[in-house]
Short mmCIF file of C-alpha atoms in Angstrom, two decimals:
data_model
loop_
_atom_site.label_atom_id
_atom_site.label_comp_id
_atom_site.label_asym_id
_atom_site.label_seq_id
_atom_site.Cartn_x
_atom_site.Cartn_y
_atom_site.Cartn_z
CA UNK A 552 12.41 20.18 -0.48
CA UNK A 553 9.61 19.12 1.59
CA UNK A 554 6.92 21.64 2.39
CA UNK A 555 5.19 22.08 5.39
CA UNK A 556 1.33 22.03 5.29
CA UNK A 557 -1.41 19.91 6.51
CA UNK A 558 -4.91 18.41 5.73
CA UNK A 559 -8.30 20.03 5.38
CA UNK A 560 -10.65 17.61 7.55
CA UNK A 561 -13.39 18.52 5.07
CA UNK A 562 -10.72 18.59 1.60
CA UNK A 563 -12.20 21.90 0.93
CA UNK A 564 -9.76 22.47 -1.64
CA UNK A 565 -12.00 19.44 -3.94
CA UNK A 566 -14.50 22.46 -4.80
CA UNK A 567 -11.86 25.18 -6.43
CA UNK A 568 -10.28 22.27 -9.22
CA UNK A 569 -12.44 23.30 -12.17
CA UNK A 570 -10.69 21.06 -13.90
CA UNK A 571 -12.08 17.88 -12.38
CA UNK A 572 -13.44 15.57 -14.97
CA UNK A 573 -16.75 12.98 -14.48
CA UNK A 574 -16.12 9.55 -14.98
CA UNK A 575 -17.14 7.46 -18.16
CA UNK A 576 -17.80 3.70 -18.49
CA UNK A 577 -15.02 1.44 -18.17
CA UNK A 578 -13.52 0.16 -20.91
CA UNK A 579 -12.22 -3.47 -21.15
CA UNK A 580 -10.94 -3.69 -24.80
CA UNK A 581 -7.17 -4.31 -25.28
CA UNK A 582 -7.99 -2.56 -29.12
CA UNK A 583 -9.42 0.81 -27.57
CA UNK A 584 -6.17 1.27 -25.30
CA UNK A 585 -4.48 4.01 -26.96
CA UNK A 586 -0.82 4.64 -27.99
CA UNK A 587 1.03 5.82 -24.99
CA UNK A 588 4.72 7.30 -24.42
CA UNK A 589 6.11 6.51 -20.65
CA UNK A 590 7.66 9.25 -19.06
CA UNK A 591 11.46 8.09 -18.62
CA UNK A 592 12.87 6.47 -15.40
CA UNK A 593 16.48 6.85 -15.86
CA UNK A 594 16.42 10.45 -17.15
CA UNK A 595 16.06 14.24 -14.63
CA UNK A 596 13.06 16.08 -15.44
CA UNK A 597 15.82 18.09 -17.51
CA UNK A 598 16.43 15.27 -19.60
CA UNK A 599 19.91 14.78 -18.58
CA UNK A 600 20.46 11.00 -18.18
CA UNK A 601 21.71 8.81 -15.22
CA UNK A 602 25.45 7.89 -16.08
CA UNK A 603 25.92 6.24 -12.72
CA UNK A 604 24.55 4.40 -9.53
CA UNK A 605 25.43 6.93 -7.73
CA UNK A 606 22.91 9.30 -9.84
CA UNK A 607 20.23 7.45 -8.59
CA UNK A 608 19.38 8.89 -5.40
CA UNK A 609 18.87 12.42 -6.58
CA UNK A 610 16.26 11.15 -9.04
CA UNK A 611 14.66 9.15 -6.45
CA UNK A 612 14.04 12.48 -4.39
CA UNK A 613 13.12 13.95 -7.68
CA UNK A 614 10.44 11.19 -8.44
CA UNK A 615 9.29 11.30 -4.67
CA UNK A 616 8.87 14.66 -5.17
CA UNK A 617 6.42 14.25 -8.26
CA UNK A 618 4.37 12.07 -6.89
CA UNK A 619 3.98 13.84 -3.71
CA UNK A 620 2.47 16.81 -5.50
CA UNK A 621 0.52 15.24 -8.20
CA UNK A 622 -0.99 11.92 -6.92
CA UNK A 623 -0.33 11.32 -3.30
CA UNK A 624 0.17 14.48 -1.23
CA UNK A 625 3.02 15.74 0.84
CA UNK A 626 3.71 13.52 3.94
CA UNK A 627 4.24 16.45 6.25
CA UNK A 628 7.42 16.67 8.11
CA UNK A 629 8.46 16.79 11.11
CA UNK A 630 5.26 14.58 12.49
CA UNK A 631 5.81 13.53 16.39
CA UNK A 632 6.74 9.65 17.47
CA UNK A 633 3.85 7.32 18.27
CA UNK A 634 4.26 5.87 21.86
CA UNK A 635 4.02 2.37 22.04
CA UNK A 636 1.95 1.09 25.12
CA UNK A 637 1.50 -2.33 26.17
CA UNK A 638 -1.69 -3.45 25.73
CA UNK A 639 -1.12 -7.64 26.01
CA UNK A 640 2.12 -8.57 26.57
CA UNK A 641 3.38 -11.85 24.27
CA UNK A 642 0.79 -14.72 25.31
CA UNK A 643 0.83 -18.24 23.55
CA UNK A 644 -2.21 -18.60 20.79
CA UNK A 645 -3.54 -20.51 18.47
CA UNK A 646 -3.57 -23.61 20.23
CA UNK A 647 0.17 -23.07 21.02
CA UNK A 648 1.66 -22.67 17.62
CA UNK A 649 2.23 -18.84 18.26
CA UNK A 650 2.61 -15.87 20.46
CA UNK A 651 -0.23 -13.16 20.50
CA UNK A 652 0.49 -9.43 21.52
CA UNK A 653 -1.24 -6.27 21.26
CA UNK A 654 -0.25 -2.58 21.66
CA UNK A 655 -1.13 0.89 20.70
CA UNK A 656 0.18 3.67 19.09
CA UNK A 657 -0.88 6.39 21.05
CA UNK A 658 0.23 10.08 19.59
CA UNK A 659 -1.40 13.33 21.93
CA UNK A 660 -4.97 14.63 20.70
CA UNK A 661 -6.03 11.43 18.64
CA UNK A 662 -7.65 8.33 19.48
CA UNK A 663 -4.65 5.32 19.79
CA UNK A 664 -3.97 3.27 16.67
CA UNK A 665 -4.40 -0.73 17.80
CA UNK A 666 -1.92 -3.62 16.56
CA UNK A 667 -1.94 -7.22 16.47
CA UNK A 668 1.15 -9.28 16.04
CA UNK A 669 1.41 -12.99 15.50
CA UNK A 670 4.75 -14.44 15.62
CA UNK A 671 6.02 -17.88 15.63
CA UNK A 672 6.70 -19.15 19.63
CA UNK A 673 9.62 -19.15 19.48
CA UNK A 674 11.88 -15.63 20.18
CA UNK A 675 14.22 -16.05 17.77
CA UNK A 676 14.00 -12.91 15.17
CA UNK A 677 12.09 -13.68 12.14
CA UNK A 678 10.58 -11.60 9.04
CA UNK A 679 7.55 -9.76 9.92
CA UNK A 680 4.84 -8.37 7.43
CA UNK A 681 3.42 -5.34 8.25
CA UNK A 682 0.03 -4.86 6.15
CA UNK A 683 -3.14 -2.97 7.54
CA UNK A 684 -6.55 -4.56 7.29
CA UNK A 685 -10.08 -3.22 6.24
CA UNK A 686 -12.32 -3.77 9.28
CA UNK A 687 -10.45 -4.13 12.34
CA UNK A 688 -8.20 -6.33 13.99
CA UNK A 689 -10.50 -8.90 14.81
CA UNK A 690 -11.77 -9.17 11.68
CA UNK A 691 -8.58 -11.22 10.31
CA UNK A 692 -8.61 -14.45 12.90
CA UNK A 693 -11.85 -15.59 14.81
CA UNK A 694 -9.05 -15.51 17.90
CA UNK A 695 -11.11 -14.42 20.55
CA UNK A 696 -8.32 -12.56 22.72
CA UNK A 697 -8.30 -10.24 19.51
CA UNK A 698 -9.68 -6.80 21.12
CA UNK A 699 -12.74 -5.90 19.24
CA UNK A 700 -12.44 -2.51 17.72
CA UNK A 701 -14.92 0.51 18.17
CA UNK A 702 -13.94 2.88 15.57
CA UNK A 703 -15.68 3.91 12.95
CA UNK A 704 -15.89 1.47 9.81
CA UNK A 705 -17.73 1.58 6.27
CA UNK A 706 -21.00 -0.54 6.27
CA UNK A 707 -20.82 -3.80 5.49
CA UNK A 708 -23.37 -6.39 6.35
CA UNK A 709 -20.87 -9.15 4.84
CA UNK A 710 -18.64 -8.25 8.16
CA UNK A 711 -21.49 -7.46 10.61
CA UNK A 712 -20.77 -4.24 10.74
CA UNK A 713 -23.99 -2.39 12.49
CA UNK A 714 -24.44 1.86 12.55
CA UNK A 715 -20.97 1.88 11.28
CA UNK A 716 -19.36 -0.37 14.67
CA UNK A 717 -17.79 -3.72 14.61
CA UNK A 718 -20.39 -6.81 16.56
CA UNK A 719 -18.66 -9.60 18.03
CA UNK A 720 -19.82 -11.54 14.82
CA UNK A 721 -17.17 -9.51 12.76
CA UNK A 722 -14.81 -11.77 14.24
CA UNK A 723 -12.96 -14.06 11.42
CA UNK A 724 -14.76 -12.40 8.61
CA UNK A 725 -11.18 -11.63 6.68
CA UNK A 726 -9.75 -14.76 7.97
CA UNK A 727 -8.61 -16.09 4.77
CA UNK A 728 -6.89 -13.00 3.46
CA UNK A 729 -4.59 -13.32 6.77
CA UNK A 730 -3.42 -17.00 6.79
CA UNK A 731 -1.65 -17.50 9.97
CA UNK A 732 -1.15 -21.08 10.21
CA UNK A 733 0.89 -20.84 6.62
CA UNK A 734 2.44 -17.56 7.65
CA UNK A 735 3.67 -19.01 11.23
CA UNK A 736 4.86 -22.26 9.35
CA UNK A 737 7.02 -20.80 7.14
CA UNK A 738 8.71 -19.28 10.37
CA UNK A 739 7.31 -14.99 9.72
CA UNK A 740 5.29 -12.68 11.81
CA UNK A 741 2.38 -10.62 10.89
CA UNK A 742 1.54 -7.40 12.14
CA UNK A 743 -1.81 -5.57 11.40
CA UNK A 744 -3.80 -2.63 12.33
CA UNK A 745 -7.25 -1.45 11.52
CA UNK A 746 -6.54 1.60 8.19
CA UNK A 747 -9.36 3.47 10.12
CA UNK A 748 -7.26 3.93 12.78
CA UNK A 749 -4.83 6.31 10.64
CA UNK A 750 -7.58 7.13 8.68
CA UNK A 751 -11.35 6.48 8.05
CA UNK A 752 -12.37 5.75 4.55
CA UNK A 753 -14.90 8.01 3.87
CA UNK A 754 -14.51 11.84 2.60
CA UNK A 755 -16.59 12.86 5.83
CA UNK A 756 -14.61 11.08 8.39
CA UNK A 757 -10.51 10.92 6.55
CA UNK A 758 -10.04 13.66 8.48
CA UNK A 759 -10.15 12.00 12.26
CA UNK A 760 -7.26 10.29 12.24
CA UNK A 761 -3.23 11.15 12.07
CA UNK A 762 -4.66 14.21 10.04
CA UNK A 763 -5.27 15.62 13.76
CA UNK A 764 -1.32 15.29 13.99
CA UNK A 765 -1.09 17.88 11.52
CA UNK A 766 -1.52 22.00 12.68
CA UNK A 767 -3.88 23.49 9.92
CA UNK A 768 -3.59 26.79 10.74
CA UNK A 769 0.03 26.45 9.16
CA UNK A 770 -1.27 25.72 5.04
CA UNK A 771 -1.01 28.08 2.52
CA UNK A 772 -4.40 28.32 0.55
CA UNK A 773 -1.76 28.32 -2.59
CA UNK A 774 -0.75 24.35 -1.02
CA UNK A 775 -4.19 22.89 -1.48
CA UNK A 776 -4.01 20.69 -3.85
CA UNK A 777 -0.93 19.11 -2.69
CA UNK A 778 -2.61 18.13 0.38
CA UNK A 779 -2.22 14.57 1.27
CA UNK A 780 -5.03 12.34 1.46
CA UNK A 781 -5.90 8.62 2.75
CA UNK A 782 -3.63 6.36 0.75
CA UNK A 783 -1.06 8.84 2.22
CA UNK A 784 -1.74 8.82 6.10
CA UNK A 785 -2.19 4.65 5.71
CA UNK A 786 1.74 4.82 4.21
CA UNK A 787 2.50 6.75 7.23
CA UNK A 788 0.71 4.47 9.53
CA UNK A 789 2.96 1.46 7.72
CA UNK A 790 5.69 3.35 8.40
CA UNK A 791 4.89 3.81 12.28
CA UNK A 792 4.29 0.41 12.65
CA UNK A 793 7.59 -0.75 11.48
CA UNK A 794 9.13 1.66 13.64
CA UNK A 795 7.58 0.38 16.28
CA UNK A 796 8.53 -3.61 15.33
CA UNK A 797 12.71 -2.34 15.92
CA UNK A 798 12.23 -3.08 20.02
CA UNK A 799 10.25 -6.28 19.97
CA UNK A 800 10.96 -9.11 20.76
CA UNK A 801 11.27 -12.32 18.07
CA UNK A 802 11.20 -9.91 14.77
CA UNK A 803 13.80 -8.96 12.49
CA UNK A 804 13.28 -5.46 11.54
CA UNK A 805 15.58 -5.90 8.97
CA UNK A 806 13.67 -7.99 6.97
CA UNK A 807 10.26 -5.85 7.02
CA UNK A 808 7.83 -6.44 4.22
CA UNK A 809 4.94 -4.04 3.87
CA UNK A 810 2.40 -5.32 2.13
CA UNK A 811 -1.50 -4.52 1.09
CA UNK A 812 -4.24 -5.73 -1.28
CA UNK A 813 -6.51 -3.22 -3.44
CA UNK A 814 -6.68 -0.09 -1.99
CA UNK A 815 -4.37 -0.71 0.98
CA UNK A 816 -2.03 -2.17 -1.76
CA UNK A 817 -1.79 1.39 -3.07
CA UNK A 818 -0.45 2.20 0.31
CA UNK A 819 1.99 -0.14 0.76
CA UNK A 820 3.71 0.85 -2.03
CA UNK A 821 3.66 4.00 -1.48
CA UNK A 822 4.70 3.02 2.15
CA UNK A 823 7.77 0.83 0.50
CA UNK A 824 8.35 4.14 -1.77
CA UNK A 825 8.73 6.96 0.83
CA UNK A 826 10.07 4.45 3.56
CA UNK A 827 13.56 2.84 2.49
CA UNK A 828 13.32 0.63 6.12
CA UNK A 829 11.42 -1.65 4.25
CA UNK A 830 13.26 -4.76 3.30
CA UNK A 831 10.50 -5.76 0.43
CA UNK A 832 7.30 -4.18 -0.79
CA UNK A 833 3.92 -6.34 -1.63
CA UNK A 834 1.39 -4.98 -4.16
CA UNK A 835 -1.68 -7.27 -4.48
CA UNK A 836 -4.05 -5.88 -7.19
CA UNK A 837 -3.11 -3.06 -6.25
CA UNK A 838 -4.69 -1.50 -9.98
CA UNK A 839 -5.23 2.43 -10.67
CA UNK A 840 -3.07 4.71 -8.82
CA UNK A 841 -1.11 1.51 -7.52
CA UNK A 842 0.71 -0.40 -9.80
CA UNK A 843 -1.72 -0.47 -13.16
CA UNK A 844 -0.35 1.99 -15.56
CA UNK A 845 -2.52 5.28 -15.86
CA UNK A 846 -1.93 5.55 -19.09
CA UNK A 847 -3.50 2.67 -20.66
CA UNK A 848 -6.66 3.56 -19.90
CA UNK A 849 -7.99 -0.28 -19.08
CA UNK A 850 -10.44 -0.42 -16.43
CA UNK A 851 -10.68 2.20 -13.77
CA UNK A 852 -9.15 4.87 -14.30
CA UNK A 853 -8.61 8.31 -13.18
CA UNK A 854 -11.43 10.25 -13.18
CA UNK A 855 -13.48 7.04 -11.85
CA UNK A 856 -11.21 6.58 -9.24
CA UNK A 857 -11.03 10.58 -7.99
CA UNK A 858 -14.50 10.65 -8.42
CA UNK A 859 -15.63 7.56 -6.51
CA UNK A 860 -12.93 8.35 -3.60
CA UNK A 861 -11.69 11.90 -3.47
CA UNK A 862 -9.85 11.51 0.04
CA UNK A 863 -7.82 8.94 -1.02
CA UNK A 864 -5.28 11.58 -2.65
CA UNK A 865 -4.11 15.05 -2.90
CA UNK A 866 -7.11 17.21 -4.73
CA UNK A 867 -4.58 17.92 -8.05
CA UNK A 868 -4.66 14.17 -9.20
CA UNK A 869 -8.22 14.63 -10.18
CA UNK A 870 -7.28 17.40 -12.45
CA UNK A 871 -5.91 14.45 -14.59
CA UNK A 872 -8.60 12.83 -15.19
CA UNK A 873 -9.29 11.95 -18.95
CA UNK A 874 -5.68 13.44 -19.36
CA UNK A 875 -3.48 11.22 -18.35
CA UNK A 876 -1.24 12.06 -20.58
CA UNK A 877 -0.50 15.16 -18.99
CA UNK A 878 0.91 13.47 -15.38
CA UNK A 879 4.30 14.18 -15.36
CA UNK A 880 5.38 10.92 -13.67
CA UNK A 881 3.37 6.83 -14.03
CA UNK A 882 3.12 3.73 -12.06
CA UNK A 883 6.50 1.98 -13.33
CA UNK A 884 8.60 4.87 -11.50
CA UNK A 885 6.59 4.69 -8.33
CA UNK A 886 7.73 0.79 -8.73
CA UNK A 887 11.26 1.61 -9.04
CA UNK A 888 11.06 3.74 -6.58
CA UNK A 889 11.50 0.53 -4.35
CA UNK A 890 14.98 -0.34 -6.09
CA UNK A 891 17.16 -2.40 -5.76
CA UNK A 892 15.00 -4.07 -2.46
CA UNK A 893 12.64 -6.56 -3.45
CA UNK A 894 9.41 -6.07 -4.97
CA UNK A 895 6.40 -8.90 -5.66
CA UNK A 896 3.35 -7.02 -7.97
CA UNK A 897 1.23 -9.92 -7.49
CA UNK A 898 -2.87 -9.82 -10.40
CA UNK A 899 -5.36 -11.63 -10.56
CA UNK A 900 -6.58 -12.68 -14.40
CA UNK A 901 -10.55 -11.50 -13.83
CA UNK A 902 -9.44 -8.72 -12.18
CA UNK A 903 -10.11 -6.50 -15.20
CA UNK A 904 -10.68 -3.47 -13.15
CA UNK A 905 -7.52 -3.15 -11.72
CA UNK A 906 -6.16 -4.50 -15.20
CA UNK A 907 -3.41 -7.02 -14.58
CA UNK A 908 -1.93 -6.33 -17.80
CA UNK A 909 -1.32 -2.94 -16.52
CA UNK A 910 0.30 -3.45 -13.94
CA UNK A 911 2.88 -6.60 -15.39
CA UNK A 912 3.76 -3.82 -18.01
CA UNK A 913 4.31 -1.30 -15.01
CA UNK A 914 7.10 -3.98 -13.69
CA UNK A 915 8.56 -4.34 -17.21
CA UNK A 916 9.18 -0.81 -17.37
CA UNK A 917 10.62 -0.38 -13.71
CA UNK A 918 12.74 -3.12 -14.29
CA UNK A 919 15.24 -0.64 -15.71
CA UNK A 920 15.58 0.30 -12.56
CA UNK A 921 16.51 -2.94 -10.76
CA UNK A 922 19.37 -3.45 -13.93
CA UNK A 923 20.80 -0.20 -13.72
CA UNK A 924 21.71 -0.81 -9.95
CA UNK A 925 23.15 -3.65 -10.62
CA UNK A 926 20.73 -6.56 -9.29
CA UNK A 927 18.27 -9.38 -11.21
CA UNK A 928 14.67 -7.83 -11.63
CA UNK A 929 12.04 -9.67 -13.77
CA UNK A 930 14.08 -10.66 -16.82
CA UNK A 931 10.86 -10.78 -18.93
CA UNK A 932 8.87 -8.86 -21.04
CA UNK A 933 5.78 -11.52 -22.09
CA UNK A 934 3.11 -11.14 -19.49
CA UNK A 935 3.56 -15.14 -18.45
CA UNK A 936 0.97 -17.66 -18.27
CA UNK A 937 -2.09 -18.13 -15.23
CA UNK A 938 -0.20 -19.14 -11.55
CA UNK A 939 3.34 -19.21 -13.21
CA UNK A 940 5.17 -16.32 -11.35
CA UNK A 941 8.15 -14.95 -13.12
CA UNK A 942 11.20 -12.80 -11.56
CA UNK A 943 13.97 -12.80 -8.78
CA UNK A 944 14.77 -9.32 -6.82
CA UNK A 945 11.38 -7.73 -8.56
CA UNK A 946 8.16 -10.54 -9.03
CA UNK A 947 5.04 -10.86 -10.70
CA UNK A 948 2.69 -13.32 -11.23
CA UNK A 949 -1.27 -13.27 -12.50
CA UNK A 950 -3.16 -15.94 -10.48
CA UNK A 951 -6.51 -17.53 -11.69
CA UNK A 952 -9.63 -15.82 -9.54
CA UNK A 953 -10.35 -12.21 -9.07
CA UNK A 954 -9.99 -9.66 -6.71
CA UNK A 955 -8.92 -10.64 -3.14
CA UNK A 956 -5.09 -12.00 -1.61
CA UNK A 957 -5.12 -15.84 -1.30
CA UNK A 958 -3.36 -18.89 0.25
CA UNK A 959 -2.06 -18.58 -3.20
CA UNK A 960 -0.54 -15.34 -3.48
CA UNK A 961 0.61 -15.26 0.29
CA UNK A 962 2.77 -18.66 -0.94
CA UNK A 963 4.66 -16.68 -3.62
CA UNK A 964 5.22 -13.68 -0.90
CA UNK A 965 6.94 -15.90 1.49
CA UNK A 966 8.87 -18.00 -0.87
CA UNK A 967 10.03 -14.15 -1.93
CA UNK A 968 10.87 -13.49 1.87
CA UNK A 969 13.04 -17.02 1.81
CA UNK A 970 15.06 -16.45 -1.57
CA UNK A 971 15.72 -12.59 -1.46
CA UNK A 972 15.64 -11.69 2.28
CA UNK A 973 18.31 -14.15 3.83
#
């Protein structure tokens, strides 16, 4: 069962793991990856095996479960509904080729949580993607009716960010991870929010966000290290904002697809993990702690990871660092955790930190998953060739380039959204 605790603003609970390990250089050699044993999908933590479909859902909660208390933290219950408020009601943009609006989620004792939504013009319901963004709304379309955010963000003088705020030059600056003119032609919505706005990422700051939600006078000391961090309160965020897509207008919230890249990728699927309202789940180099295999050891990995970014997850995933071994639970369950909906896990080929081959071998091994209840997954084991994606009901592909989300890979998600979400 689900426990009820909270944050630590500060993530005290980092200083009492002795065991933390220091991070080592990366290693990029496919001959240095050592022999590694899965732990199974299809089997209790008993070792009693699933005889049917109806097994399934008990060993979902049981894998939910896991990865609650070893990588992501507990999502604590019982958290209140977000208000929506009006902010701009729908207004045509883009030089007529959509509709525009804005809101807030606005929760008591916490600073509101802005959206954007582009749809098509049109009100008939289409597929929306809901996907959070790195530095603000405006940052993803030089749209000047965008409201320019005033939250806190991470420095960046490659998005104009000054003293940690936003400048009207920020506007744009992600423009081509968010391509609304393909997006809006293929007849899909997008809806975004800032991942500050749930929660700020930096250890100092994580803690001003939906963690507020959360009364910490209720946690054990004993329920520390189960204590959710970043990549959690961004899921729940996801979450919220797909709630909030069920009464508007021109969106089928049916056919939600949460998606992220990197970091935020992590979060979306473990958004589309937790969160069975979404219709399909986008991972887009994604890597460690996402959809890369911890075990391999190829490229960041966890000790680098907890090291380099200790709010992103509960304090006791640190504790595995240079033992991965030891987790109890790996990336291809966390993928199957989004059976039988539709999954893309989407690399890039000089992307070796987030190691593509990782993370294709993650979707081989939840593809047990997908055949067990009965649908199509990715019907391949080779890792295929360079811009050749394979699969049906779960997809992968490895384009050329490195790390970002393209015009290429949002293609592949919407041809995804056409074949599998009818």
């Amino acid at each position: 069962t689900r426990r009820n605790f909270t944050l630590s603003a500060a993530l005290g609970a980092l200083g009492t793991l002795t065991a933390r390990s220091q991070p080592t250089e990366p290693q990029y050699d496919e001959a240095r990856v050592p022999p590694y044993t899965l732990p199974p999908l299809l089997a209790f933590q008993g070792g009693a095996r699933l005889q049917h479909r109806r097994d399934w859902p008990a060993r979902r909660r049981e894998l939910l479960d896991l990865f609650s208390a070893q990588v992501y933290g507990w999502t604590p219950p019982r958290l209140p509904a977000a208000t929506v408020r009006e902010v701009e009601a729908a207004t045509p943009a883009l030089e007529g080729r959509a509709r525009r609006q804005q809101f807030q989620l606005v929760w008591p004792g916490m600073p509101p949580v802005d959206v954007l939504l582009y749809r098509p013009a049109h009100d008939r319901p289409v597929p929306v993607f809901v996907g959070l963004n790195f530095f603000g709304n405006h940052s993803t379309n030089a749209d000047p009716g965008i409201r320019l955010s005033d939250r806190w963000m991470r420095a960046s003088e490659q998005h104009f960010i000054r003293d940690h705020r936003a400048t009207e030059r920020s506007r744009g600056t992600m423009a081509t991870r968010w391509p609304l003119d393909l997006i809006l032609r293929r007849d899909c919505a997008v809806m975004t929010a800032y991942c500050g706005d749930f929660a700020p990422d930096d250890p100092a700051h994580v803690g001003e966000g939906v963690a507020r939600l959360v009364d910490t006078a209720s946690l054990p000391a004993s329920a520390a290290p189960e204590r959710w961090g970043a990549v959690g309160m961004w899921a729940f965020g996801l979450s919220e904002m797909r709630r909030a897509a069920v009464s508007m207008i021109g969106l089928d919230p049916t056919r939600a697809v949460v998606i992220g890249h990197s970091r935020l990728g992590k979060a979306a699927l473990w958004a589309g993990a937790q969160d069975e309202q979404f219709a399909m789940v986008v991972s887009n180099d994604s890597g460690c702690a996402g959809a890369a295999l911890s075990r391999r050891l190829y490229g960041e990995d966890v000790a680098r990871i907890t090291t380099a970014f200790p709010h992103w997850f509960c304090p006791r995933f640190a504790t595995y660092g240079h033992r991965e071994a030891d987790l109890p639970i790996d990336q291809h369950q966390l993928l199957a955790l989004c059976a039988p909906r539709s999954l893309y896990v989407a690399s890039a080929i000089d992307d070796r930190w987030a190691d593509p081959r990782g993370e294709f071998l993650a979707a081989v091994a939840a593809d047990e998953a997908y055949t067990f209840l009965g649908v199509t997954g990715l019907r391949v084991t080779r890792m295929p060739a360079v811009d050749r994606p394979v699969g049906q009901r779960l997809r992968y592909h490895v384009r050329s380039g490195g790390h970002d989300i393209t015009h290429y890979d949002w293609s592949q998600y919407l041809e995804a959204v056409r074949q599998t979400l009818r």
